[in-house]
Amino acid sequence: MAQKPSIPKGTRDFGPEVVEKRQFIINTIKNAFQHFGFAPIETPSFENIETLTGKYGDEGDQLIFKILKSGDFTNKLTDKDWAEKSHTTLANKIVDKALRYDLTVPFARFVVQHQNELAFPFKRYQIQPVWRADRPQRGRFREFYQCDADVVGSDSLWQEVEFVQLYDEVFTKLGLSITIKMSNRKILAGIAESLDIEDKFIGFTVALDKLDKIGVDGVLAELEKNEFSKSSISAIASLLNASNSEESLAQLEMLLKNSKTGQKGIEELKFVQEKCESVGLKSAHLVFDLTLARGLNYYTGAIFEVVANDINLGSIGGGGRYDDLTGVFGLNNMSGIGISFGLDRIYLCMDELHIFPENSLPKVQALFLNFGESESEKALQLIRKLRDGGISSELYPDNVKLKKQFDYASKKGIKNVVFLGDKEVLEKSVSVKNIQTGVQVSVPFEDLICYFLES
RNA sequence: GUGAUUGUAGCUCAGCUGGUUAGAGUGCCUGAUUGUGGUUCAGGAGGUCGCGGGUUCGAACCCCGUCUUUCACCCCA
């Protein structure tokens, strides 16, 4: 016997119910994007390798899925290439394309390439899968969907306010209770400046980001390990020990009073906080969280991260401001800001919390039982009219015992079964049985559409 | 990438220190009931124990490799 087929690690098949639920989320997000004035684009699944490498840091580069050159690439390699045994230099010679790692970098490439066709500020959304050669875990896959909305060509802080509104809108519609954590990269930069630890900025943010996992002591220990000075560690310690976000903001203002960048960061943060409060949020909580550092280093202003309140599944969305994203592709001074929704994690949250609305899934309304050839012909004529009237219905394809046909209907969640045997053909009316209530009524052929429209 | 962990019927899981023919629940199929399903009853099918190698008289169980799952690190949606 053939070996059982399988799919690669970190990938999944989706059955009908799962796809329908995923589409419910996608449609909700898509509607919100469109209401906020974003237009859709799509980019290829794979890009030239140069487009992607160097954009995500060394760690990120490792996680990019690379695509082998076509044809016999071996005869262009020298013995020296093999002998060096360096997979990175060898990869450079046998790889020329790679699967996209996120949607932001391809978007930056898109903007630069089509800059003359676009009206700025350009607001686009994009819902497509991305791939990462990560080791999978719960809520971490090697193929997953991102739903991104970005604006380029405007450095107005109102965009930040709008994106908070957008998060609020989507998660309110989905019925998922969330907290939007917000911070500002300039604040972090200002801290680094004031404490004179700019050379260790990345180590600082990485340690900070772990706070909720390893606690204050853990963060301080990590800083110590990375040879931060005693005075800077104690300054950071007092910041982290602030009891709430107002207190930590107040402390920060003191600390950053000599840092222009830091003050700008606080100013920006306060603006967004105040305006969000004045415009109002439907259900989301917006909080300042100093420990939010975000891995991707291209952020330069506001940083966002979204977590679900009732379940711990890591972040289900994130984003921020990047002053010069398109710079690496040769287009300077294009400020951008964007956010992302992690579809797969949102799905997991909603599934585990059982908050998918019952009626969100499209259902067939009527199954016509199969009684034989002449009855089926009549049935299909009626079904055609029903479908034209916008009612989804189908004929059971085989003339088998009714038990089986009923079973099919209840498994597929079809509400009604329709009897159309010789008796009904003569009477020019069908018997419609509601499978849940057991109620059965006789409906004339010509009233059938109305009957289903009303029920 | 580092260190652990998981895999037995379609699904959820038992299976003793290695010992005859690997079990249960549920689902599936057939019949009681050939135009009225979900209940009940009777019967039935279904497993190369993830895959490959090894140790042993004998392996689901021990050893090695490999794939997969989950977890921690790393990083991240």
Coordinates of C-alpha atoms (C1' of nucleotides) in Angstrom, one line a residue:
Chain A
M1 CA 0.0 0.0 0.0
A2 CA 1.1 3.5 -0.7
Q3 CA 2.4 5.4 2.2
K4 CA 0.0 7.8 3.8
P5 CA 0.3 11.3 2.3
S6 CA 1.2 14.1 4.5
I7 CA 1.9 17.9 4.5
P8 CA 5.0 19.7 5.6
K9 CA 5.6 20.7 9.2
G10 CA 3.8 23.9 10.2
T11 CA 1.3 23.8 7.4
R12 CA -2.4 22.9 7.6
D13 CA -5.3 21.8 5.5
F14 CA -8.6 23.6 6.2
G15 CA -11.9 21.8 6.0
P16 CA -15.2 23.5 5.0
E17 CA -16.2 24.7 8.5
V18 CA -12.8 26.0 9.2
V19 CA -12.6 27.9 5.9
E20 CA -16.1 29.4 6.5
K21 CA -15.0 30.6 9.9
R22 CA -11.8 32.0 8.6
Q23 CA -13.7 33.8 5.9
F24 CA -15.9 35.3 8.5
I25 CA -12.9 36.9 10.1
I26 CA -11.4 37.9 6.8
N27 CA -14.6 39.6 5.6
T28 CA -14.9 41.4 8.9
I29 CA -11.4 42.8 8.6
K30 CA -11.8 43.5 4.9
N31 CA -15.0 45.5 5.5
A32 CA -13.3 47.5 8.2
F33 CA -10.3 48.2 5.9
Q34 CA -12.6 49.4 3.2
H35 CA -14.7 51.6 5.5
F36 CA -11.5 53.3 6.6
G37 CA -10.5 54.0 3.1
F38 CA -7.9 51.4 2.3
A39 CA -7.6 49.9 -1.2
P40 CA -6.5 46.3 -1.8
I41 CA -3.4 45.2 -3.5
E42 CA -1.7 41.8 -3.9
T43 CA 1.9 41.0 -4.5
P44 CA 3.6 37.8 -5.6
S45 CA 4.2 34.9 -3.2
F46 CA 7.9 35.0 -3.9
E47 CA 10.2 37.9 -4.4
N48 CA 13.8 38.3 -5.6
I49 CA 16.0 37.2 -2.8
E50 CA 17.7 40.6 -2.6
T51 CA 14.4 42.3 -2.0
L52 CA 14.0 40.3 1.3
T53 CA 17.4 39.8 2.7
G54 CA 18.8 42.3 5.2
K55 CA 15.4 43.7 6.1
Y56 CA 14.6 41.6 9.1
G57 CA 17.9 41.3 10.9
D58 CA 20.1 38.2 11.0
E59 CA 17.5 36.1 12.8
G60 CA 14.9 37.0 10.2
D61 CA 17.2 36.2 7.3
Q62 CA 17.6 32.7 8.7
L63 CA 13.8 32.2 8.7
I64 CA 13.2 33.2 5.0
F65 CA 12.2 30.2 2.9
K66 CA 14.6 30.2 -0.1
I67 CA 13.9 28.9 -3.5
L68 CA 16.5 27.0 -5.4
K69 CA 17.5 28.3 -8.9
S70 CA 16.0 26.3 -11.7
G71 CA 18.1 24.2 -14.0
D72 CA 21.5 22.7 -13.2
F73 CA 23.0 25.3 -11.0
T74 CA 25.8 23.0 -10.0
N75 CA 28.0 23.5 -13.0
K76 CA 28.3 27.2 -12.2
L77 CA 29.8 26.4 -8.8
T78 CA 33.5 26.0 -8.3
D79 CA 35.1 23.4 -6.1
K80 CA 36.0 26.2 -3.8
D81 CA 32.3 27.0 -3.2
W82 CA 31.7 23.5 -2.0
A83 CA 34.8 23.3 0.0
E84 CA 34.1 26.4 1.9
K85 CA 31.1 24.7 3.5
S86 CA 29.5 28.0 4.4
H87 CA 25.8 27.6 3.9
T88 CA 25.3 31.3 3.6
T89 CA 27.7 31.9 0.9
L90 CA 26.7 28.8 -0.9
A91 CA 23.0 29.8 -0.6
N92 CA 23.8 33.1 -2.3
K93 CA 24.9 31.2 -5.4
I94 CA 22.2 28.7 -5.7
V95 CA 19.2 30.8 -4.6
D96 CA 17.7 33.7 -6.4
K97 CA 14.1 33.9 -5.1
A98 CA 12.4 33.5 -1.7
L99 CA 8.9 33.3 -0.3
R100 CA 7.7 36.5 1.3
Y101 CA 8.3 36.8 5.0
D102 CA 5.8 39.5 5.7
L103 CA 3.6 41.9 3.7
T104 CA 5.3 45.1 4.7
V105 CA 8.6 44.8 2.8
P106 CA 6.9 43.7 -0.4
F107 CA 4.6 46.7 0.1
A108 CA 7.6 49.0 0.4
R109 CA 8.9 47.5 -2.8
F110 CA 5.6 48.0 -4.5
V111 CA 5.4 51.6 -3.5
V112 CA 8.8 52.4 -4.9
Q113 CA 8.2 50.5 -8.1
H114 CA 4.8 52.1 -8.7
Q115 CA 5.4 55.5 -7.1
N116 CA 4.4 57.4 -10.3
E117 CA 1.0 55.7 -10.5
L118 CA 0.0 56.1 -6.9
A119 CA -1.8 59.0 -5.2
F120 CA -0.2 59.9 -1.8
P121 CA -0.8 59.4 1.0
F122 CA -1.4 55.9 -0.3
K123 CA -3.6 53.7 1.9
R124 CA -3.5 50.0 1.0
Y125 CA -4.6 46.8 2.6
Q126 CA -3.3 43.3 1.8
I127 CA -4.5 39.9 3.0
Q128 CA -2.2 37.1 1.9
P129 CA -0.2 34.3 3.3
V130 CA 3.4 34.6 4.4
W131 CA 6.0 32.0 5.1
R132 CA 8.6 31.6 7.8
A133 CA 11.0 28.7 8.3
D134 CA 10.4 28.8 12.1
R135 CA 9.9 25.8 14.4
P136 CA 6.2 25.5 14.8
Q137 CA 4.4 25.7 18.1
R138 CA 0.8 26.4 19.1
G139 CA -0.2 29.5 17.2
R140 CA 3.0 29.5 15.3
F141 CA 3.0 28.2 11.8
R142 CA 5.3 28.1 8.8
E143 CA 2.5 29.3 6.5
F144 CA 0.1 31.8 7.9
Y145 CA -2.0 34.8 6.9
Q146 CA -1.4 38.4 7.6
C147 CA -3.9 41.1 7.1
D148 CA -2.1 44.4 6.8
A149 CA -3.2 48.0 6.4
D150 CA -0.6 50.7 5.9
V151 CA -0.4 54.4 4.9
V152 CA 2.7 55.9 3.3
G153 CA 3.3 59.5 2.5
S154 CA 1.9 61.1 5.6
D155 CA 3.6 61.7 9.0
S156 CA 0.4 63.0 10.5
L157 CA -0.2 61.6 14.0
W158 CA -3.9 61.4 13.1
Q159 CA -3.0 58.2 11.3
E160 CA -1.9 56.6 14.6
V161 CA -5.3 57.6 16.0
E162 CA -7.1 56.1 13.0
F163 CA -5.2 52.8 13.3
V164 CA -6.2 52.5 17.0
Q165 CA -9.8 53.1 15.9
L166 CA -9.4 50.4 13.2
Y167 CA -8.2 47.8 15.7
D168 CA -11.1 48.7 17.9
E169 CA -13.6 48.5 15.1
V170 CA -12.4 45.1 13.9
F171 CA -12.2 43.4 17.3
T172 CA -15.5 44.9 18.4
K173 CA -17.1 43.4 15.3
L174 CA -15.5 40.1 16.0
G175 CA -16.6 40.1 19.6
L176 CA -13.1 39.6 20.8
S177 CA -12.1 41.6 23.9
I178 CA -8.6 43.0 23.5
T179 CA -6.0 45.4 24.8
I180 CA -4.0 47.6 22.5
K181 CA -0.6 48.2 23.9
M182 CA 1.1 51.3 22.7
S183 CA 4.5 52.8 23.0
N184 CA 6.9 54.9 21.0
R185 CA 10.3 53.9 19.7
K186 CA 11.5 57.5 20.3
I187 CA 10.9 57.0 24.0
L188 CA 13.1 53.9 24.0
A189 CA 15.7 55.8 22.0
G190 CA 15.5 58.6 24.4
I191 CA 16.1 56.3 27.4
A192 CA 19.1 54.9 25.6
E193 CA 20.4 58.4 25.0
S194 CA 19.9 59.6 28.5
L195 CA 21.5 56.5 30.0
D196 CA 24.2 56.5 27.4
I197 CA 23.6 52.9 26.3
E198 CA 22.9 53.6 22.6
D199 CA 25.5 51.1 21.5
K200 CA 23.5 48.4 23.3
F201 CA 20.1 49.6 22.1
I202 CA 18.9 46.3 20.6
G203 CA 20.0 44.3 23.7
F204 CA 18.1 46.8 25.8
T205 CA 14.8 46.5 23.8
V206 CA 15.1 42.7 23.6
A207 CA 15.5 42.4 27.3
L208 CA 12.7 44.9 27.9
D209 CA 10.3 43.0 25.7
K210 CA 10.6 39.9 27.9
L211 CA 9.2 41.6 31.0
D212 CA 5.9 39.9 31.2
K213 CA 7.6 36.6 30.7
I214 CA 10.6 36.7 33.1
G215 CA 9.6 39.6 35.4
V216 CA 11.6 42.7 36.5
D217 CA 14.3 40.7 38.1
G218 CA 14.7 38.6 35.0
V219 CA 15.1 41.6 32.8
L220 CA 17.6 43.2 35.1
A221 CA 19.6 39.9 35.3
E222 CA 19.6 39.8 31.5
L223 CA 20.9 43.4 31.3
E224 CA 23.6 42.5 33.8
K225 CA 24.6 39.6 31.7
N226 CA 24.9 41.9 28.7
E227 CA 27.3 44.1 30.7
F228 CA 25.1 47.2 31.2
S229 CA 26.5 49.6 33.7
K230 CA 25.2 49.5 37.3
S231 CA 23.8 53.0 37.1
S232 CA 21.9 52.4 33.9
I233 CA 20.4 49.1 35.3
S234 CA 19.2 50.9 38.5
A235 CA 17.6 53.6 36.4
I236 CA 15.8 51.0 34.3
A237 CA 14.8 49.2 37.5
S238 CA 13.0 52.2 38.9
L239 CA 11.2 52.7 35.6
L240 CA 10.0 49.1 35.5
N241 CA 8.9 49.3 39.1
A242 CA 6.4 52.1 38.4
S243 CA 3.0 50.9 39.6
N244 CA 1.0 52.1 36.6
S245 CA 1.4 53.7 33.3
E246 CA 0.8 57.3 34.6
E247 CA 3.5 56.9 37.1
S248 CA 5.9 55.5 34.6
L249 CA 5.1 58.3 32.1
A250 CA 5.8 60.9 34.8
Q251 CA 9.1 59.2 35.6
L252 CA 10.0 59.1 32.0
E253 CA 9.4 62.8 31.6
M254 CA 11.9 63.5 34.3
L255 CA 14.4 61.1 32.9
L256 CA 14.0 62.4 29.3
K257 CA 14.0 66.1 30.0
N258 CA 17.4 66.4 28.3
S259 CA 16.6 64.2 25.4
K260 CA 14.9 65.8 22.5
T261 CA 14.0 62.5 20.9
G262 CA 12.6 61.2 24.1
Q263 CA 10.5 64.3 24.6
K264 CA 9.2 64.1 21.1
G265 CA 8.2 60.5 21.8
I266 CA 6.3 61.3 24.9
E267 CA 4.6 64.2 23.2
E268 CA 3.5 61.9 20.3
L269 CA 2.3 59.2 22.7
K270 CA 0.2 61.7 24.7
F271 CA -1.3 63.1 21.5
V272 CA -2.5 59.7 20.4
Q273 CA -3.8 58.8 23.8
E274 CA -5.7 62.0 24.2
K275 CA -7.2 62.0 20.8
C276 CA -8.2 58.3 21.0
E277 CA -10.0 59.2 24.2
S278 CA -11.7 62.1 22.7
V279 CA -12.9 60.2 19.6
G280 CA -13.8 57.2 21.7
L281 CA -13.2 53.5 21.5
K282 CA -16.0 51.0 21.3
S283 CA -14.5 48.1 23.3
A284 CA -10.7 48.0 23.2
H285 CA -8.5 49.1 26.0
L286 CA -5.6 51.3 25.0
V287 CA -2.6 51.3 27.4
F288 CA 0.9 52.6 27.4
D289 CA 3.4 49.8 27.8
L290 CA 7.0 50.8 28.0
T291 CA 8.1 47.2 27.7
L292 CA 6.7 47.0 24.2
A293 CA 9.8 47.0 22.1
R294 CA 8.9 45.0 19.0
G295 CA 11.4 42.9 17.2
L296 CA 11.4 44.6 13.8
N297 CA 13.9 47.3 13.9
Y298 CA 12.5 49.5 11.2
Y299 CA 9.9 51.1 13.5
T300 CA 10.8 54.7 14.4
G301 CA 7.7 56.1 16.1
A302 CA 4.6 54.6 17.5
I303 CA 4.5 50.9 18.2
F304 CA 1.4 48.8 18.7
E305 CA 0.7 45.3 19.9
V306 CA -2.7 43.7 20.4
V307 CA -3.4 40.9 22.9
A308 CA -6.6 39.1 23.7
N309 CA -7.8 39.7 27.2
D310 CA -9.4 36.3 27.9
I311 CA -6.7 34.0 26.5
N312 CA -3.0 34.0 26.4
L313 CA -1.9 33.3 22.8
G314 CA 0.8 35.9 22.3
S315 CA 0.1 38.9 20.2
I316 CA -2.7 38.8 17.6
G317 CA -1.7 42.0 15.9
G318 CA 1.0 44.6 15.8
G319 CA 2.3 47.5 13.9
G320 CA 3.9 50.9 14.1
R321 CA 5.4 53.9 12.4
Y322 CA 8.5 53.7 10.2
D323 CA 9.9 56.9 9.0
D324 CA 11.9 55.6 6.1
L325 CA 10.7 52.2 5.1
T326 CA 11.1 52.7 1.4
G327 CA 14.6 54.2 1.8
V328 CA 16.2 50.8 1.3
F329 CA 14.6 50.7 -2.1
G330 CA 15.8 54.2 -3.0
L331 CA 12.8 56.3 -2.2
N332 CA 13.6 58.6 0.7
N333 CA 11.4 60.6 3.1
M334 CA 8.4 58.5 2.8
S335 CA 6.9 58.1 6.3
G336 CA 4.6 55.1 6.7
I337 CA 2.6 53.5 9.4
G338 CA 0.8 50.2 9.4
I339 CA -0.8 47.5 11.4
S340 CA -1.2 43.8 11.0
F341 CA -3.8 41.3 12.1
G342 CA -2.7 37.7 12.7
L343 CA -5.6 35.8 11.1
D344 CA -4.5 32.4 12.4
R345 CA -4.1 33.5 16.0
I346 CA -7.4 35.4 15.9
Y347 CA -9.0 32.2 14.7
L348 CA -7.5 30.2 17.5
C349 CA -8.6 32.7 20.1
M350 CA -12.2 32.9 18.8
D351 CA -12.4 29.1 18.4
E352 CA -11.2 28.4 21.9
L353 CA -13.5 31.0 23.4
H354 CA -16.4 29.7 21.3
I355 CA -17.4 33.2 20.1
F356 CA -18.0 32.5 16.4
P357 CA -21.5 33.6 15.8
E358 CA -23.8 30.8 14.9
N359 CA -25.4 32.4 11.9
S360 CA -22.1 33.6 10.4
L361 CA -21.9 30.4 8.3
P362 CA -23.7 30.1 5.0
K363 CA -26.0 27.2 5.0
V364 CA -28.0 25.4 2.4
Q365 CA -31.7 26.0 3.1
A366 CA -33.4 23.0 1.5
L367 CA -32.5 19.5 0.5
F368 CA -34.8 17.9 -2.1
L369 CA -35.2 14.2 -1.4
N370 CA -34.5 11.9 -4.3
F371 CA -37.5 9.7 -5.3
G372 CA -36.4 8.7 -8.7
E373 CA -35.8 10.0 -12.2
S374 CA -39.1 11.8 -13.1
E375 CA -39.4 13.3 -9.6
S376 CA -35.8 14.5 -9.7
E377 CA -36.4 16.3 -13.0
K378 CA -39.3 18.1 -11.5
A379 CA -37.2 18.8 -8.4
L380 CA -34.4 20.4 -10.4
Q381 CA -36.9 22.6 -12.2
L382 CA -38.1 23.9 -8.8
I383 CA -34.5 24.1 -7.4
R384 CA -33.6 26.3 -10.4
K385 CA -36.3 28.7 -9.5
L386 CA -35.3 28.7 -5.9
R387 CA -31.7 29.4 -6.7
D388 CA -32.7 32.3 -9.0
G389 CA -34.6 33.6 -6.0
G390 CA -31.4 33.6 -3.9
I391 CA -32.2 30.5 -1.9
S392 CA -29.5 27.9 -1.8
S393 CA -30.9 24.4 -2.3
E394 CA -29.8 21.1 -3.7
L395 CA -31.1 17.7 -4.8
Y396 CA -29.8 14.6 -3.2
P397 CA -28.1 12.9 -6.1
D398 CA -29.0 9.3 -5.6
N399 CA -32.3 7.5 -5.1
V400 CA -31.3 5.8 -1.8
K401 CA -33.3 5.2 1.3
L402 CA -34.6 8.2 3.1
K403 CA -32.6 7.5 6.3
K404 CA -29.5 8.2 4.4
Q405 CA -30.8 11.3 2.7
F406 CA -32.0 12.7 6.1
D407 CA -28.6 11.9 7.6
Y408 CA -26.9 13.9 4.9
A409 CA -29.2 16.9 5.5
S410 CA -28.6 16.9 9.3
K411 CA -24.9 16.5 9.0
K412 CA -24.6 19.3 6.5
G413 CA -26.8 21.5 8.7
I414 CA -29.5 21.9 6.1
K415 CA -32.7 23.2 7.8
N416 CA -35.4 21.7 5.6
V417 CA -36.0 18.6 3.6
V418 CA -38.4 18.7 0.7
F419 CA -40.6 15.8 -0.3
L420 CA -41.4 15.7 -4.0
G421 CA -42.8 12.2 -4.8
D422 CA -45.5 11.1 -7.3
K423 CA -48.2 12.2 -4.9
E424 CA -46.8 15.8 -4.6
V425 CA -46.2 16.0 -8.3
L426 CA -49.9 15.3 -8.9
E427 CA -51.0 17.8 -6.3
K428 CA -48.5 20.4 -7.6
S429 CA -47.3 21.0 -4.0
V430 CA -44.4 19.8 -2.0
S431 CA -44.1 18.8 1.7
V432 CA -41.5 20.7 3.5
K433 CA -40.2 19.3 6.8
N434 CA -38.1 21.4 9.2
I435 CA -35.5 19.0 10.3
Q436 CA -35.0 20.7 13.7
T437 CA -38.6 21.2 14.8
G438 CA -40.0 18.2 13.0
V439 CA -42.9 20.4 11.7
Q440 CA -44.1 19.4 8.2
V441 CA -46.2 21.6 5.9
S442 CA -47.6 21.3 2.4
V443 CA -46.5 24.2 0.1
P444 CA -47.8 24.7 -3.5
F445 CA -45.0 24.9 -6.1
E446 CA -45.6 28.6 -6.9
D447 CA -45.4 29.6 -3.2
L448 CA -42.1 27.8 -2.5
I449 CA -39.8 30.8 -2.9
C450 CA -42.0 33.0 -0.7
Y451 CA -42.1 30.2 1.9
F452 CA -38.4 30.0 2.2
L453 CA -37.9 33.8 2.0
E454 CA -40.2 34.2 5.0
S455 CA -38.8 31.4 7.1
Chain B
rG1 C1' 19.0 26.6 15.0
rU2 C1' 19.5 24.3 20.6
rG3 C1' 17.2 21.0 24.4
rA4 C1' 12.9 18.2 25.6
rU5 C1' 8.1 15.9 24.2
rU6 C1' 4.3 13.2 21.3
rG7 C1' 2.5 9.4 17.6
rU8 C1' -2.0 2.8 18.9
rA9 C1' -9.2 1.9 14.6
rG10 C1' -12.2 7.8 11.0
rC11 C1' -12.1 10.6 16.2
rU12 C1' -10.8 10.5 21.8
rC13 C1' -7.9 7.3 24.4
rA14 C1' -6.5 2.2 27.4
rG15 C1' -2.7 -1.5 26.7
rC16 C1' 1.3 -4.1 33.5
rU17 C1' 8.7 -5.3 34.4
rG18 C1' 9.1 -7.2 26.5
rG19 C1' 5.2 -12.9 26.3
rU20 C1' -0.3 -16.1 22.7
rU21 C1' -5.4 -13.7 18.5
rA22 C1' -3.8 -5.3 20.5
rG23 C1' -8.9 -3.3 23.5
rA24 C1' -12.9 0.5 25.0
rG25 C1' -16.0 4.7 24.0
rU26 C1' -17.7 7.2 19.9
rG27 C1' -18.3 7.3 14.7
rC28 C1' -19.1 4.2 10.3
rC29 C1' -21.8 0.1 7.5
rU30 C1' -26.2 -3.6 7.4
rG31 C1' -30.9 -5.0 9.3
rA32 C1' -35.5 -4.4 12.6
rU33 C1' -38.0 0.3 9.6
rU34 C1' -38.0 -0.3 0.7
rG35 C1' -42.1 7.9 1.7
rU36 C1' -40.0 10.4 7.0
rG37 C1' -33.5 11.2 10.1
rG38 C1' -31.5 12.2 15.3
rU39 C1' -33.8 7.3 20.2
rU40 C1' -33.5 1.9 20.9
rC41 C1' -32.2 -3.2 19.7
rA42 C1' -29.3 -7.0 16.8
rG43 C1' -25.2 -7.9 13.7
rG44 C1' -20.7 -6.3 10.9
rA45 C1' -16.4 -3.9 8.9
rG46 C1' -12.1 -1.3 10.2
rG47 C1' -5.2 -1.3 13.0
rU48 C1' 2.0 -3.2 8.5
rC49 C1' 0.8 0.1 16.8
rG50 C1' 4.0 7.3 12.4
rC51 C1' 8.0 5.3 9.1
rG52 C1' 13.0 2.7 8.5
rG53 C1' 16.7 -0.1 10.8
rG54 C1' 18.7 -2.8 15.2
rU55 C1' 18.6 -6.0 20.0
rU56 C1' 15.8 -10.5 21.3
rC57 C1' 13.4 -17.2 21.0
rG58 C1' 9.7 -13.2 21.0
rA59 C1' 8.9 -5.8 20.3
rA60 C1' 3.1 -1.3 20.5
rC61 C1' 6.7 -1.6 24.8
rC62 C1' 14.1 -1.6 24.7
rC63 C1' 18.1 1.0 21.3
rC64 C1' 19.4 4.1 16.8
rG65 C1' 17.8 7.1 12.8
rU66 C1' 13.8 9.8 10.5
rC67 C1' 9.1 12.4 10.0
rU68 C1' 5.2 14.7 12.8
rU69 C1' 3.0 17.1 17.4
rU70 C1' 3.5 19.9 21.7
rC71 C1' 6.8 22.7 25.1
rA72 C1' 11.1 25.8 26.6
rC73 C1' 15.1 28.9 24.4
rC74 C1' 15.7 32.1 20.1
rC75 C1' 12.5 34.9 17.6
rC76 C1' 7.6 36.2 16.4
rA77 C1' 1.6 36.9 14.0

